[in-house]
């Protein structure tokens, strides 16, 4: 879960301009003074909160979105709202709930970390995703990420996980910032398989997008240093930190 936030922050300063034609991004520091958390972190915390406190998924998710709908980091340029236009419509009861946007995977990490049975991971990934991403592409993609986290937590190797889930790790030339689940998932699978550490996975994903997704899986595969954990937690709302602490306490039991 901290990996999600770290990846979210690392990619935050590039998202608005979508770095479509840049040849490479390799900053000295992945988290800078300008880095900030986005809607991906907010929704991921909402999911964790719902799981550890036995709350309704949809009510909790919409509650966080409503609370942070006017959130803006101290960074320019930035979007009008931290959430997508369709998410804002859903908040008002008007949006479409069958999005195939990659946000479904950005927030799903707590499912892989907080459930200890494969069938529970699958079922809860579906329940959370169907709230506003009720299409096969989104449900399948979010479930894959949750299961990867679950399997890596259980000690399976990359080769075992990729074989078990019939995952590909082929490279496809980067042409534009990806927004859909299927496009982003392909990039993340390539990066994770060909990475050597948590930091390496984030660096490789900066150009392609999906850093929060990559970070969530890479944490379960490689772990994170204390410095990386501190960078993830820095400047988060106290409520977020409280949810994270309780979540990791649950995992360690």
mmCIF file of C-alpha atoms in Angstrom, residues 59-205:
data_model
loop_
_atom_site.group_PDB
_atom_site.id
_atom_site.type_symbol
_atom_site.label_atom_id
_atom_site.label_comp_id
_atom_site.label_asym_id
_atom_site.label_seq_id
_atom_site.Cartn_x
_atom_site.Cartn_y
_atom_site.Cartn_z
ATOM 1 C CA UNK A 59 -20.291 4.402 0.702
ATOM 2 C CA UNK A 60 -16.710 4.694 1.933
ATOM 3 C CA UNK A 61 -15.244 5.342 -1.503
ATOM 4 C CA UNK A 62 -17.779 8.032 -2.363
ATOM 5 C CA UNK A 63 -17.310 9.532 1.085
ATOM 6 C CA UNK A 64 -13.583 10.012 0.501
ATOM 7 C CA UNK A 65 -14.182 11.395 -2.972
ATOM 8 C CA UNK A 66 -16.668 13.887 -1.587
ATOM 9 C CA UNK A 67 -14.330 14.907 1.230
ATOM 10 C CA UNK A 68 -11.361 15.467 -1.097
ATOM 11 C CA UNK A 69 -13.148 16.696 -4.225
ATOM 12 C CA UNK A 70 -11.621 20.159 -3.793
ATOM 13 C CA UNK A 71 -8.136 18.926 -2.889
ATOM 14 C CA UNK A 72 -5.357 20.625 -4.824
ATOM 15 C CA UNK A 73 -1.642 20.123 -4.204
ATOM 16 C CA UNK A 74 0.717 23.028 -4.047
ATOM 17 C CA UNK A 75 1.859 22.340 -7.582
ATOM 18 C CA UNK A 76 1.028 23.839 -10.971
ATOM 19 C CA UNK A 77 -0.272 23.035 -13.480
ATOM 20 C CA UNK A 78 -2.932 20.791 -11.990
ATOM 21 C CA UNK A 79 -6.374 19.539 -12.892
ATOM 22 C CA UNK A 80 -9.613 21.325 -12.010
ATOM 23 C CA UNK A 81 -10.493 18.426 -9.716
ATOM 24 C CA UNK A 82 -8.298 15.646 -8.337
ATOM 25 C CA UNK A 83 -10.782 13.093 -9.674
ATOM 26 C CA UNK A 84 -11.817 12.364 -13.246
ATOM 27 C CA UNK A 85 -14.830 14.168 -14.754
ATOM 28 C CA UNK A 86 -16.807 10.929 -14.745
ATOM 29 C CA UNK A 87 -15.998 10.305 -11.085
ATOM 30 C CA UNK A 88 -17.335 13.749 -10.262
ATOM 31 C CA UNK A 89 -20.522 12.891 -12.152
ATOM 32 C CA UNK A 90 -20.859 9.622 -10.254
ATOM 33 C CA UNK A 91 -20.561 11.560 -7.016
ATOM 34 C CA UNK A 92 -23.608 13.534 -8.168
ATOM 35 C CA UNK A 93 -25.434 10.370 -9.206
ATOM 36 C CA UNK A 94 -25.077 11.016 -12.938
ATOM 37 C CA UNK A 95 -21.919 9.306 -14.148
ATOM 38 C CA UNK A 96 -21.450 6.064 -16.033
ATOM 39 C CA UNK A 97 -20.294 3.174 -13.860
ATOM 40 C CA UNK A 98 -18.639 1.012 -16.528
ATOM 41 C CA UNK A 99 -15.316 2.849 -16.912
ATOM 42 C CA UNK A 100 -12.315 0.916 -18.226
ATOM 43 C CA UNK A 101 -9.927 3.532 -16.818
ATOM 44 C CA UNK A 102 -6.769 2.360 -15.073
ATOM 45 C CA UNK A 103 -7.867 3.890 -11.771
ATOM 46 C CA UNK A 104 -9.479 0.541 -11.010
ATOM 47 C CA UNK A 105 -5.987 -0.927 -10.590
ATOM 48 C CA UNK A 106 -4.473 2.065 -8.812
ATOM 49 C CA UNK A 107 -6.614 1.608 -5.700
ATOM 50 C CA UNK A 108 -6.842 -2.181 -5.459
ATOM 51 C CA UNK A 109 -3.661 -2.942 -3.477
ATOM 52 C CA UNK A 110 -5.355 -3.291 -0.041
ATOM 53 C CA UNK A 111 -7.303 -6.298 -1.337
ATOM 54 C CA UNK A 112 -4.086 -8.170 -2.117
ATOM 55 C CA UNK A 113 -2.529 -7.196 1.207
ATOM 56 C CA UNK A 114 -5.446 -7.564 3.616
ATOM 57 C CA UNK A 115 -7.118 -10.798 2.540
ATOM 58 C CA UNK A 116 -5.453 -14.156 3.131
ATOM 59 C CA UNK A 117 -7.501 -16.430 0.909
ATOM 60 C CA UNK A 118 -7.367 -16.458 -2.876
ATOM 61 C CA UNK A 119 -11.147 -16.611 -3.225
ATOM 62 C CA UNK A 120 -11.541 -13.581 -0.917
ATOM 63 C CA UNK A 121 -9.065 -11.594 -2.993
ATOM 64 C CA UNK A 122 -10.970 -12.375 -6.181
ATOM 65 C CA UNK A 123 -14.391 -11.654 -4.687
ATOM 66 C CA UNK A 124 -13.462 -8.370 -3.040
ATOM 67 C CA UNK A 125 -11.501 -7.113 -6.037
ATOM 68 C CA UNK A 126 -14.683 -7.630 -8.051
ATOM 69 C CA UNK A 127 -16.920 -5.899 -5.500
ATOM 70 C CA UNK A 128 -14.702 -2.828 -5.293
ATOM 71 C CA UNK A 129 -14.137 -2.542 -9.012
ATOM 72 C CA UNK A 130 -17.789 -2.901 -9.965
ATOM 73 C CA UNK A 131 -18.682 0.233 -7.997
ATOM 74 C CA UNK A 132 -17.676 2.451 -10.921
ATOM 75 C CA UNK A 133 -15.623 0.249 -13.284
ATOM 76 C CA UNK A 134 -18.242 -2.386 -13.981
ATOM 77 C CA UNK A 135 -16.825 -3.954 -17.135
ATOM 78 C CA UNK A 136 -14.847 -7.131 -17.736
ATOM 79 C CA UNK A 137 -11.651 -5.306 -18.688
ATOM 80 C CA UNK A 138 -11.526 -3.392 -15.411
ATOM 81 C CA UNK A 139 -12.598 -6.254 -13.163
ATOM 82 C CA UNK A 140 -10.108 -8.668 -14.742
ATOM 83 C CA UNK A 141 -7.250 -6.149 -14.602
ATOM 84 C CA UNK A 142 -7.856 -5.131 -10.991
ATOM 85 C CA UNK A 143 -8.145 -8.777 -9.974
ATOM 86 C CA UNK A 144 -4.818 -9.591 -11.622
ATOM 87 C CA UNK A 145 -3.045 -6.849 -9.665
ATOM 88 C CA UNK A 146 -4.651 -7.920 -6.387
ATOM 89 C CA UNK A 147 -3.720 -11.561 -7.001
ATOM 90 C CA UNK A 148 -0.141 -10.692 -7.940
ATOM 91 C CA UNK A 149 0.252 -8.873 -4.635
ATOM 92 C CA UNK A 150 -1.337 -11.788 -2.783
ATOM 93 C CA UNK A 151 0.908 -14.390 -4.456
ATOM 94 C CA UNK A 152 4.104 -12.388 -3.966
ATOM 95 C CA UNK A 153 3.189 -11.959 -0.299
ATOM 96 C CA UNK A 154 2.936 -15.739 -0.105
ATOM 97 C CA UNK A 155 6.460 -16.108 -1.483
ATOM 98 C CA UNK A 156 5.857 -17.108 -5.100
ATOM 99 C CA UNK A 157 8.512 -16.099 -7.617
ATOM 100 C CA UNK A 158 7.964 -13.900 -10.650
ATOM 101 C CA UNK A 159 8.038 -16.913 -12.932
ATOM 102 C CA UNK A 160 5.514 -18.774 -10.788
ATOM 103 C CA UNK A 161 3.104 -15.837 -10.599
ATOM 104 C CA UNK A 162 3.278 -15.009 -14.294
ATOM 105 C CA UNK A 163 2.739 -18.656 -15.199
ATOM 106 C CA UNK A 164 -0.085 -19.121 -12.683
ATOM 107 C CA UNK A 165 -1.981 -16.103 -14.051
ATOM 108 C CA UNK A 166 -0.949 -16.660 -17.703
ATOM 109 C CA UNK A 167 0.595 -13.191 -17.851
ATOM 110 C CA UNK A 168 2.712 -11.815 -20.672
ATOM 111 C CA UNK A 169 5.701 -9.560 -20.205
ATOM 112 C CA UNK A 170 6.390 -8.439 -23.751
ATOM 113 C CA UNK A 171 7.633 -4.943 -24.491
ATOM 114 C CA UNK A 172 5.471 -2.685 -26.613
ATOM 115 C CA UNK A 173 6.919 0.646 -27.788
ATOM 116 C CA UNK A 174 5.627 3.559 -25.739
ATOM 117 C CA UNK A 175 3.642 5.964 -27.907
ATOM 118 C CA UNK A 176 1.366 7.803 -25.508
ATOM 119 C CA UNK A 177 0.400 7.990 -21.863
ATOM 120 C CA UNK A 178 -1.969 5.104 -21.227
ATOM 121 C CA UNK A 179 -5.365 5.570 -19.617
ATOM 122 C CA UNK A 180 -7.166 2.238 -19.984
ATOM 123 C CA UNK A 181 -6.776 -0.835 -17.801
ATOM 124 C CA UNK A 182 -5.608 -3.162 -20.558
ATOM 125 C CA UNK A 183 -2.980 -0.792 -21.975
ATOM 126 C CA UNK A 184 -1.584 0.152 -18.577
ATOM 127 C CA UNK A 185 -1.584 -3.421 -17.316
ATOM 128 C CA UNK A 186 0.607 -4.541 -20.227
ATOM 129 C CA UNK A 187 3.196 -1.900 -19.384
ATOM 130 C CA UNK A 188 3.141 -2.696 -15.666
ATOM 131 C CA UNK A 189 3.563 -6.414 -16.284
ATOM 132 C CA UNK A 190 6.573 -5.745 -18.499
ATOM 133 C CA UNK A 191 8.154 -3.390 -15.953
ATOM 134 C CA UNK A 192 7.607 -5.639 -12.942
ATOM 135 C CA UNK A 193 8.987 -8.734 -14.660
ATOM 136 C CA UNK A 194 12.074 -6.889 -15.898
ATOM 137 C CA UNK A 195 12.807 -4.943 -12.719
ATOM 138 C CA UNK A 196 15.460 -5.728 -10.144
ATOM 139 C CA UNK A 197 14.276 -3.743 -7.126
ATOM 140 C CA UNK A 198 11.467 -1.530 -5.895
ATOM 141 C CA UNK A 199 13.283 1.624 -7.031
ATOM 142 C CA UNK A 200 14.148 0.102 -10.392
ATOM 143 C CA UNK A 201 10.504 -0.776 -11.022
ATOM 144 C CA UNK A 202 9.358 2.788 -10.334
ATOM 145 C CA UNK A 203 12.056 4.260 -12.552
ATOM 146 C CA UNK A 204 11.116 1.967 -15.404
ATOM 147 C CA UNK A 205 7.427 2.802 -15.073
#
